[in-house]
Amino acid sequence: MAPKKNIAVMTSGGDSPGMNAVVRAVVRTAIHMDCNAYCVYEGYEGLVRGGDYIKQVGWEDVRGYLSEGGTLIGTARCMAFFEREGRLQAAKNMVLNGIDALIICGGDGSLTGADRFRAEWPSLLEELVSKGGLDQKQVDPYKHLNIVGLVGSIDNDLSGTDATIGAYSALSRICEMVDYIEATASSHSRAFVIEVMGRHCGWLALMAAVATGADFLFIPEKPREDNWREEMARVIRHHRNGGKRKTIVIIAEGALDKHGNKISPSMVKDLLADKDGLGLDTRITTLGHVQRGGSAVAYDRMLGTLQGVEAVKAVLEATPETETCFIAITENKIIRKPLMAAVKETKEVAKLIEAQRFNEAMALRDTEFSDQYKSYAMAANAGMGGEIELKENERMRIGFINVGAPAGGMNAAIRAGVAYCQARGHTPIAIHNGFAGFARHHGDQPLGAVRGFDWLDVDGWASKGGSEIGTNRELPEESGMEHIANLVKLYRFDALFLIGGFEAFHAVSQLRKARFQYPSLCIPFALLPATISNNVPGSEYSLGSDTCLNELVAYCDKIKVSASATRRRVFVIETQGGRSGYIALLAGLSVGASAVYIPEEGVSLQMLTADVMHLKDVFTKDKGQTRAGRLVLINEKASNTYNAKLIADIMREEAHNRFESRDSIPGHVQQGGVPSPMDRCRAVRLAIKCIQHLEKFGPKGYERPGEIVQNPMSASVIGIKGAAVVFSSMQDLEENETDWKNRRPITAHWMAMKSVVDILGGRPDYPVPAQNLEGLAAKDTKRGLVN
């Protein structure tokens, strides 16, 4: 029988939220795959020192890791590893511990060191044998070293991946601080210059500016021209003259002018406060290490977990010839990529910035970075002239309408869409309170439901939750399709931009089908999915789902504190999500749930029995030493019979006083207050793409009904699918991808994560519930006609 493979995990470089999720995932996945798991404490320093710095760890050793910030296994700078003598000692320590597979979570410097270590591995072993540090028999089983990298960095500065572990948590801290600062800035009519991290990468600064609607921005990749002082004064004076009481300038620590000279926060402050210029009461806030702190947001926990699982698979599948890889995410897809190619490209960006070849540096950033910069510039300069306007006969009247329940990011999407419309010369029109408001209150006096936007109001919507133009679940057919068609004609709409969940999806379907009867509806429709349930066909992501996950994870973390304090307590938490188990499953992944019940799978008595027996066994072995409580999550519609209270009662009854159980329902708290930065930033990017899509069809489509009806993309849904942002034809989605009965896509892209949740939660195999019989099959079975 071959000995078990020993896999080690370590964190290196600057700490970032989500590193603990990586450690937990690597340790538990390795154990699940019948390997031994080791942790290297204090990064490369621990690898060089050896001894107690390299320890074998068990399943329970990483319990409670998900909710902790920083890295619990430590990280440290190690000058010794830069020297061959240090790497020689590190190699010896690994051989002595029987480790030939190493997973490293760190920045580009840490990962470059890892690749060099792997390249030198054979020669390091030869030298150890020749010097007598080890004998040949000791090194023979470890001739090849396999290394996989995961990028833990709040700067999001590694090329080849859309997000690094910790970046969205840091962005969340920044936006939270900026939101607080905005309140005092507005109260005193002050200006604030806010410095954020990012020496060679402006991702944090850019996304924070997009998410908060900052007035001006400085990033290394896009330095300001020589006249930046005049440009900033012009933009801010325009905003102030328009009635804005606050001014927010965000500056990355590596901000430069086009000659490579540093632009400091104090330079910006002096300009804003200059009594002969703007004369604003100005303050500087340097956020510093608060950006690294705190628990990881749901996205970083998910990213760290899924990448940790993939990393274990990658080291086990690697051969001596396999190039060192790192685990990346592109849009929504976890993939493996060559490590050194990404590191080389990352360093190239820094070199290009130093050489003042800024356009080339910008080109090496991903498409989202470039899209977001253009989006930001457009919104910041809205209404100032100089934009690329269309000819008069190409301009459109575009109706903006929210349909369904409110979701985080709706307001940010509308703000971005309005800014783009103004820049292009279109007329954006708000339809307040959905189709119900459109049908019954469009002509109200003094203020009807159909009216233009005031940019001064809209400009402040970037960070607002809910829906400032209201929203309603009513569908066009319920409002009266003929009436809706007449109103579209009355207000001369050339296109409709809808934001919402499955109700909005259904509304577009109804409008599309009604075109054959009502020519005024022969205009393009674009839907931007926005629902906490994330159940809109055509997209793997909906606005609001990230905000919901953050709220739910924060709620579960608090509940877990109570469960931990009493040691032997299980909480059964009911989540929203309709007939889509996305929220329940992703929250379960992010908080380490012992079990998750979702509608796609169902709940059965046998399943509950297996889970109760498992919990009894866990608490029998526990003896009260471990500090983490137990959570079970159930989607609100996972079962018609078994709800959170009933399951908690069953567990309490079957526990026979060996442990306690409680139920808890967060309810509408899950919709969240302030939207998450991810929802805000994606709202901006996707909304602008929607308006760009609509304008391709031009105005007065109702005068060309045949052309509009025959083009399947004239009614479409924008979405993230795999590694791309795509538009999908509404007709194709209706016919091929929609489970109308359950109000969700036929295929749930996230169901592959179910096994990860069960494995890492330690849930044993359970009987899968039988599917309900329907229609004639159900009737015939009840009558005994079939078995």
mmCIF file of C-alpha atoms in Angstrom, residues 470-748:
data_model
loop_
_atom_site.group_PDB
_atom_site.id
_atom_site.type_symbol
_atom_site.label_atom_id
_atom_site.label_comp_id
_atom_site.label_asym_id
_atom_site.label_seq_id
_atom_site.Cartn_x
_atom_site.Cartn_y
_atom_site.Cartn_z
ATOM 1 C CA GLY A 470 -39.786 52.345 -6.756
ATOM 2 C CA THR A 471 -40.509 48.826 -7.906
ATOM 3 C CA ASN A 472 -43.542 46.552 -8.117
ATOM 4 C CA ARG A 473 -44.221 42.886 -8.875
ATOM 5 C CA GLU A 474 -47.171 43.577 -11.203
ATOM 6 C CA LEU A 475 -46.759 42.242 -14.756
ATOM 7 C CA PRO A 476 -47.823 44.070 -17.953
ATOM 8 C CA GLU A 477 -50.697 41.627 -18.578
ATOM 9 C CA GLU A 478 -51.993 42.285 -15.051
ATOM 10 C CA SER A 479 -51.821 46.037 -15.715
ATOM 11 C CA GLY A 480 -53.529 45.511 -19.087
ATOM 12 C CA MET A 481 -51.294 44.898 -22.091
ATOM 13 C CA GLU A 482 -53.302 47.142 -24.415
ATOM 14 C CA HIS A 483 -53.112 49.950 -21.857
ATOM 15 C CA ILE A 484 -49.336 49.491 -21.481
ATOM 16 C CA ALA A 485 -48.887 49.469 -25.264
ATOM 17 C CA ASN A 486 -50.892 52.704 -25.560
ATOM 18 C CA LEU A 487 -48.783 54.343 -22.839
ATOM 19 C CA VAL A 488 -45.549 53.304 -24.575
ATOM 20 C CA LYS A 489 -46.918 55.033 -27.668
ATOM 21 C CA LEU A 490 -48.147 58.068 -25.692
ATOM 22 C CA TYR A 491 -44.731 58.697 -24.143
ATOM 23 C CA ARG A 492 -42.905 57.891 -27.399
ATOM 24 C CA PHE A 493 -40.509 55.371 -25.870
ATOM 25 C CA ASP A 494 -37.884 54.074 -28.283
ATOM 26 C CA ALA A 495 -36.618 51.399 -25.866
ATOM 27 C CA LEU A 496 -37.213 49.989 -22.397
ATOM 28 C CA PHE A 497 -34.446 49.208 -19.906
ATOM 29 C CA LEU A 498 -35.773 46.852 -17.240
ATOM 30 C CA ILE A 499 -34.030 45.983 -13.977
ATOM 31 C CA GLY A 500 -35.376 43.202 -11.772
ATOM 32 C CA GLY A 501 -35.749 39.519 -11.013
ATOM 33 C CA PHE A 502 -37.944 36.758 -12.393
ATOM 34 C CA GLU A 503 -40.957 39.114 -12.566
ATOM 35 C CA ALA A 504 -38.936 41.414 -14.841
ATOM 36 C CA PHE A 505 -37.920 38.383 -16.916
ATOM 37 C CA HIS A 506 -41.591 37.373 -17.206
ATOM 38 C CA ALA A 507 -42.524 40.973 -18.084
ATOM 39 C CA VAL A 508 -40.052 41.063 -21.002
ATOM 40 C CA SER A 509 -41.452 37.733 -22.180
ATOM 41 C CA GLN A 510 -44.999 39.119 -22.166
ATOM 42 C CA LEU A 511 -43.966 42.348 -23.921
ATOM 43 C CA ARG A 512 -42.072 40.410 -26.588
ATOM 44 C CA LYS A 513 -45.042 38.162 -27.347
ATOM 45 C CA ALA A 514 -47.456 41.123 -27.443
ATOM 46 C CA ARG A 515 -45.476 42.821 -30.234
ATOM 47 C CA PHE A 516 -47.449 40.916 -32.855
ATOM 48 C CA GLN A 517 -50.650 42.530 -31.565
ATOM 49 C CA TYR A 518 -49.388 45.996 -30.594
ATOM 50 C CA PRO A 519 -46.926 47.705 -33.000
ATOM 51 C CA SER A 520 -45.940 50.303 -30.358
ATOM 52 C CA LEU A 521 -44.161 47.464 -28.515
ATOM 53 C CA CYS A 522 -41.893 46.846 -31.503
ATOM 54 C CA ILE A 523 -39.026 48.502 -29.663
ATOM 55 C CA PRO A 524 -35.937 46.904 -28.087
ATOM 56 C CA PHE A 525 -36.038 45.638 -24.479
ATOM 57 C CA ALA A 526 -32.977 44.901 -22.332
ATOM 58 C CA LEU A 527 -33.142 43.241 -18.936
ATOM 59 C CA LEU A 528 -30.477 43.573 -16.260
ATOM 60 C CA PRO A 529 -31.094 40.783 -13.694
ATOM 61 C CA ALA A 530 -31.418 42.136 -10.146
ATOM 62 C CA THR A 531 -32.688 39.805 -7.440
ATOM 63 C CA ILE A 532 -31.298 38.318 -4.267
ATOM 64 C CA SER A 533 -32.547 34.909 -5.459
ATOM 65 C CA ASN A 534 -30.182 34.909 -8.466
ATOM 66 C CA ASN A 535 -32.786 32.922 -10.402
ATOM 67 C CA VAL A 536 -32.995 34.777 -13.738
ATOM 68 C CA PRO A 537 -32.295 32.562 -16.782
ATOM 69 C CA GLY A 538 -29.460 33.846 -18.962
ATOM 70 C CA SER A 539 -27.117 34.863 -16.159
ATOM 71 C CA GLU A 540 -25.093 33.217 -13.417
ATOM 72 C CA TYR A 541 -25.155 36.458 -11.430
ATOM 73 C CA SER A 542 -27.870 38.941 -10.470
ATOM 74 C CA LEU A 543 -27.466 42.349 -8.862
ATOM 75 C CA GLY A 544 -28.350 42.162 -5.181
ATOM 76 C CA SER A 545 -27.231 38.559 -4.651
ATOM 77 C CA ASP A 546 -23.817 39.612 -3.328
ATOM 78 C CA THR A 547 -25.381 42.170 -0.967
ATOM 79 C CA CYS A 548 -27.776 39.500 0.276
ATOM 80 C CA LEU A 549 -24.962 37.004 0.828
ATOM 81 C CA ASN A 550 -22.966 39.532 2.853
ATOM 82 C CA GLU A 551 -25.985 40.307 5.043
ATOM 83 C CA LEU A 552 -26.799 36.641 5.525
ATOM 84 C CA VAL A 553 -23.189 35.684 6.269
ATOM 85 C CA ALA A 554 -22.877 38.514 8.818
ATOM 86 C CA TYR A 555 -26.132 37.321 10.420
ATOM 87 C CA CYS A 556 -24.902 33.701 10.521
ATOM 88 C CA ASP A 557 -21.556 34.773 12.019
ATOM 89 C CA LYS A 558 -23.416 36.449 14.892
ATOM 90 C CA ILE A 559 -25.670 33.419 15.391
ATOM 91 C CA LYS A 560 -22.588 31.198 15.362
ATOM 92 C CA VAL A 561 -21.115 33.189 18.260
ATOM 93 C CA SER A 562 -24.157 32.211 20.337
ATOM 94 C CA ALA A 563 -23.973 28.613 19.160
ATOM 95 C CA SER A 564 -20.246 28.521 19.975
ATOM 96 C CA ALA A 565 -20.692 29.978 23.452
ATOM 97 C CA THR A 566 -23.109 27.234 24.466
ATOM 98 C CA ARG A 567 -20.967 24.615 22.663
ATOM 99 C CA ARG A 568 -23.729 22.077 22.085
ATOM 100 C CA ARG A 569 -26.220 24.084 20.093
ATOM 101 C CA VAL A 570 -27.381 23.892 16.487
ATOM 102 C CA PHE A 571 -29.145 26.778 14.765
ATOM 103 C CA VAL A 572 -31.444 26.094 11.808
ATOM 104 C CA ILE A 573 -31.576 29.283 9.718
ATOM 105 C CA GLU A 574 -34.205 29.897 7.039
ATOM 106 C CA THR A 575 -33.009 31.837 3.993
ATOM 107 C CA GLN A 576 -34.911 33.596 1.231
ATOM 108 C CA GLY A 577 -34.460 32.768 -2.445
ATOM 109 C CA GLY A 578 -37.823 31.482 -3.671
ATOM 110 C CA ARG A 579 -37.406 28.145 -5.424
ATOM 111 C CA SER A 580 -33.712 28.821 -6.074
ATOM 112 C CA GLY A 581 -31.277 27.471 -3.497
ATOM 113 C CA TYR A 582 -28.422 29.754 -4.589
ATOM 114 C CA ILE A 583 -28.428 32.001 -1.517
ATOM 115 C CA ALA A 584 -28.747 29.106 0.927
ATOM 116 C CA LEU A 585 -25.951 27.117 -0.713
ATOM 117 C CA LEU A 586 -23.480 29.998 -1.123
ATOM 118 C CA ALA A 587 -24.141 31.162 2.434
ATOM 119 C CA GLY A 588 -23.586 27.586 3.591
ATOM 120 C CA LEU A 589 -20.262 27.575 1.730
ATOM 121 C CA SER A 590 -19.276 30.898 3.335
ATOM 122 C CA VAL A 591 -20.138 30.023 6.944
ATOM 123 C CA GLY A 592 -19.266 26.318 6.963
ATOM 124 C CA ALA A 593 -22.782 24.959 7.423
ATOM 125 C CA SER A 594 -23.191 21.353 8.599
ATOM 126 C CA ALA A 595 -26.064 20.870 6.129
ATOM 127 C CA VAL A 596 -27.918 22.927 3.518
ATOM 128 C CA TYR A 597 -31.437 22.107 2.301
ATOM 129 C CA ILE A 598 -32.441 23.522 -1.090
ATOM 130 C CA PRO A 599 -35.511 23.200 -3.382
ATOM 131 C CA GLU A 600 -33.481 21.697 -6.239
ATOM 132 C CA GLU A 601 -32.785 18.653 -4.072
ATOM 133 C CA GLY A 602 -35.688 18.648 -1.595
ATOM 134 C CA VAL A 603 -35.889 17.349 1.974
ATOM 135 C CA SER A 604 -36.902 13.905 3.201
ATOM 136 C CA LEU A 605 -37.303 12.219 6.556
ATOM 137 C CA GLN A 606 -34.434 9.855 5.735
ATOM 138 C CA MET A 607 -32.180 12.830 4.951
ATOM 139 C CA LEU A 608 -33.080 14.509 8.260
ATOM 140 C CA THR A 609 -32.498 11.253 10.119
ATOM 141 C CA ALA A 610 -29.001 10.926 8.626
ATOM 142 C CA ASP A 611 -28.162 14.537 9.530
ATOM 143 C CA VAL A 612 -29.474 14.198 13.116
ATOM 144 C CA MET A 613 -27.476 10.983 13.630
ATOM 145 C CA HIS A 614 -24.377 12.752 12.283
ATOM 146 C CA LEU A 615 -24.839 15.697 14.687
ATOM 147 C CA LYS A 616 -25.329 13.318 17.625
ATOM 148 C CA ASP A 617 -22.097 11.592 16.665
ATOM 149 C CA VAL A 618 -20.270 14.934 16.298
ATOM 150 C CA PHE A 619 -21.356 16.147 19.731
ATOM 151 C CA THR A 620 -20.542 12.761 21.319
ATOM 152 C CA LYS A 621 -16.949 13.094 20.093
ATOM 153 C CA ASP A 622 -16.749 16.848 20.685
ATOM 154 C CA LYS A 623 -16.596 16.833 24.521
ATOM 155 C CA GLY A 624 -17.002 20.623 24.415
ATOM 156 C CA GLN A 625 -13.455 21.486 23.319
ATOM 157 C CA THR A 626 -14.133 23.089 19.921
ATOM 158 C CA ARG A 627 -15.286 26.666 19.882
ATOM 159 C CA ALA A 628 -17.440 26.729 16.768
ATOM 160 C CA GLY A 629 -21.214 26.274 16.798
ATOM 161 C CA ARG A 630 -23.169 24.332 14.227
ATOM 162 C CA LEU A 631 -25.392 25.863 11.582
ATOM 163 C CA VAL A 632 -27.943 24.270 9.279
ATOM 164 C CA LEU A 633 -29.397 26.384 6.455
ATOM 165 C CA ILE A 634 -32.723 25.753 4.743
ATOM 166 C CA ASN A 635 -34.197 27.641 1.813
ATOM 167 C CA GLU A 636 -37.721 28.975 2.506
ATOM 168 C CA LYS A 637 -39.211 26.692 -0.188
ATOM 169 C CA ALA A 638 -36.978 23.648 0.127
ATOM 170 C CA SER A 639 -39.987 21.668 1.365
ATOM 171 C CA ASN A 640 -43.727 22.165 1.746
ATOM 172 C CA THR A 641 -43.601 20.389 5.104
ATOM 173 C CA TYR A 642 -40.179 20.679 6.683
ATOM 174 C CA ASN A 643 -39.510 24.299 7.608
ATOM 175 C CA ALA A 644 -36.820 25.726 9.900
ATOM 176 C CA LYS A 645 -38.922 25.449 13.066
ATOM 177 C CA LEU A 646 -40.016 21.880 12.397
ATOM 178 C CA ILE A 647 -36.474 20.747 11.599
ATOM 179 C CA ALA A 648 -35.176 22.419 14.774
ATOM 180 C CA ASP A 649 -37.946 20.706 16.761
ATOM 181 C CA ILE A 650 -37.134 17.311 15.207
ATOM 182 C CA MET A 651 -33.439 17.750 16.015
ATOM 183 C CA ARG A 652 -34.228 18.793 19.591
ATOM 184 C CA GLU A 653 -36.529 15.788 20.072
ATOM 185 C CA GLU A 654 -34.101 13.284 18.561
ATOM 186 C CA ALA A 655 -31.118 14.726 20.437
ATOM 187 C CA HIS A 656 -32.512 13.370 23.723
ATOM 188 C CA ASN A 657 -30.913 16.271 25.617
ATOM 189 C CA ARG A 658 -27.475 15.596 24.127
ATOM 190 C CA PHE A 659 -27.548 18.962 22.324
ATOM 191 C CA GLU A 660 -29.934 21.856 21.765
ATOM 192 C CA SER A 661 -31.394 23.291 18.572
ATOM 193 C CA ARG A 662 -33.002 26.613 17.730
ATOM 194 C CA ASP A 663 -34.528 28.106 14.597
ATOM 195 C CA SER A 664 -33.886 31.626 13.323
ATOM 196 C CA ILE A 665 -35.368 33.545 10.388
ATOM 197 C CA PRO A 666 -33.529 36.687 9.192
ATOM 198 C CA GLY A 667 -36.364 37.505 6.745
ATOM 199 C CA HIS A 668 -36.128 40.746 4.771
ATOM 200 C CA VAL A 669 -32.885 41.697 6.523
ATOM 201 C CA GLN A 670 -31.324 39.637 3.728
ATOM 202 C CA GLN A 671 -32.243 42.254 1.115
ATOM 203 C CA GLY A 672 -29.641 44.433 2.782
ATOM 204 C CA GLY A 673 -29.294 48.154 3.275
ATOM 205 C CA VAL A 674 -26.271 49.653 1.537
ATOM 206 C CA PRO A 675 -25.417 47.570 -1.569
ATOM 207 C CA SER A 676 -22.100 45.742 -1.642
ATOM 208 C CA PRO A 677 -19.289 47.261 -3.747
ATOM 209 C CA MET A 678 -19.452 44.271 -6.117
ATOM 210 C CA ASP A 679 -23.146 44.861 -6.772
ATOM 211 C CA ARG A 680 -22.548 48.585 -7.279
ATOM 212 C CA CYS A 681 -19.583 48.125 -9.631
ATOM 213 C CA ARG A 682 -21.165 45.368 -11.691
ATOM 214 C CA ALA A 683 -24.386 47.412 -11.856
ATOM 215 C CA VAL A 684 -22.455 50.262 -13.475
ATOM 216 C CA ARG A 685 -20.673 48.086 -16.001
ATOM 217 C CA LEU A 686 -23.694 45.986 -17.002
ATOM 218 C CA ALA A 687 -26.138 48.918 -17.134
ATOM 219 C CA ILE A 688 -23.939 50.807 -19.594
ATOM 220 C CA LYS A 689 -23.607 47.690 -21.755
ATOM 221 C CA CYS A 690 -27.426 47.410 -21.756
ATOM 222 C CA ILE A 691 -27.912 50.985 -23.001
ATOM 223 C CA GLN A 692 -25.200 50.438 -25.629
ATOM 224 C CA HIS A 693 -27.089 47.339 -26.748
ATOM 225 C CA LEU A 694 -30.383 49.227 -26.969
ATOM 226 C CA GLU A 695 -28.939 52.097 -28.992
ATOM 227 C CA LYS A 696 -27.796 49.675 -31.707
ATOM 228 C CA PHE A 697 -31.456 49.360 -32.723
ATOM 229 C CA GLY A 698 -31.913 53.142 -33.091
ATOM 230 C CA PRO A 699 -35.051 55.198 -32.424
ATOM 231 C CA LYS A 700 -38.582 54.595 -33.682
ATOM 232 C CA GLY A 701 -38.389 50.837 -33.954
ATOM 233 C CA TYR A 702 -42.203 50.823 -34.084
ATOM 234 C CA GLU A 703 -41.911 52.303 -37.587
ATOM 235 C CA ARG A 704 -39.875 49.198 -38.560
ATOM 236 C CA PRO A 705 -41.839 46.472 -36.752
ATOM 237 C CA GLY A 706 -40.714 43.641 -39.024
ATOM 238 C CA GLU A 707 -37.050 44.432 -38.456
ATOM 239 C CA ILE A 708 -37.433 44.532 -34.671
ATOM 240 C CA VAL A 709 -39.605 41.417 -34.386
ATOM 241 C CA GLN A 710 -37.333 39.359 -36.619
ATOM 242 C CA ASN A 711 -34.209 40.235 -34.612
ATOM 243 C CA PRO A 712 -34.142 37.845 -31.632
ATOM 244 C CA MET A 713 -31.709 40.102 -29.775
ATOM 245 C CA SER A 714 -34.223 42.974 -29.709
ATOM 246 C CA ALA A 715 -35.564 41.439 -26.478
ATOM 247 C CA SER A 716 -32.586 40.226 -24.500
ATOM 248 C CA VAL A 717 -31.077 39.566 -21.081
ATOM 249 C CA ILE A 718 -27.545 40.596 -20.148
ATOM 250 C CA GLY A 719 -25.686 38.112 -18.016
ATOM 251 C CA ILE A 720 -22.423 36.650 -16.844
ATOM 252 C CA LYS A 721 -22.002 33.158 -18.207
ATOM 253 C CA GLY A 722 -18.808 31.306 -17.411
ATOM 254 C CA ALA A 723 -15.946 33.596 -18.363
ATOM 255 C CA ALA A 724 -17.904 36.142 -20.419
ATOM 256 C CA VAL A 725 -20.521 38.907 -20.281
ATOM 257 C CA VAL A 726 -23.149 38.014 -22.881
ATOM 258 C CA PHE A 727 -26.577 39.016 -24.165
ATOM 259 C CA SER A 728 -29.060 36.166 -24.597
ATOM 260 C CA SER A 729 -32.166 36.186 -26.753
ATOM 261 C CA MET A 730 -35.334 36.284 -24.649
ATOM 262 C CA GLN A 731 -37.080 33.856 -26.978
ATOM 263 C CA ASP A 732 -34.246 31.330 -26.714
ATOM 264 C CA LEU A 733 -34.209 31.622 -22.899
ATOM 265 C CA GLU A 734 -37.993 31.207 -22.682
ATOM 266 C CA GLU A 735 -38.004 28.087 -24.815
ATOM 267 C CA ASN A 736 -34.774 26.341 -23.798
ATOM 268 C CA GLU A 737 -33.447 27.527 -20.443
ATOM 269 C CA THR A 738 -36.428 28.388 -18.215
ATOM 270 C CA ASP A 739 -38.168 26.242 -15.616
ATOM 271 C CA TRP A 740 -41.353 28.331 -15.557
ATOM 272 C CA LYS A 741 -43.076 26.300 -12.860
ATOM 273 C CA ASN A 742 -40.250 26.803 -10.367
ATOM 274 C CA ARG A 743 -39.301 30.306 -11.572
ATOM 275 C CA ARG A 744 -35.631 29.522 -12.150
ATOM 276 C CA PRO A 745 -33.223 28.364 -14.874
ATOM 277 C CA ILE A 746 -33.439 24.707 -15.907
ATOM 278 C CA THR A 747 -29.734 24.290 -15.130
ATOM 279 C CA ALA A 748 -28.272 25.754 -11.946
#
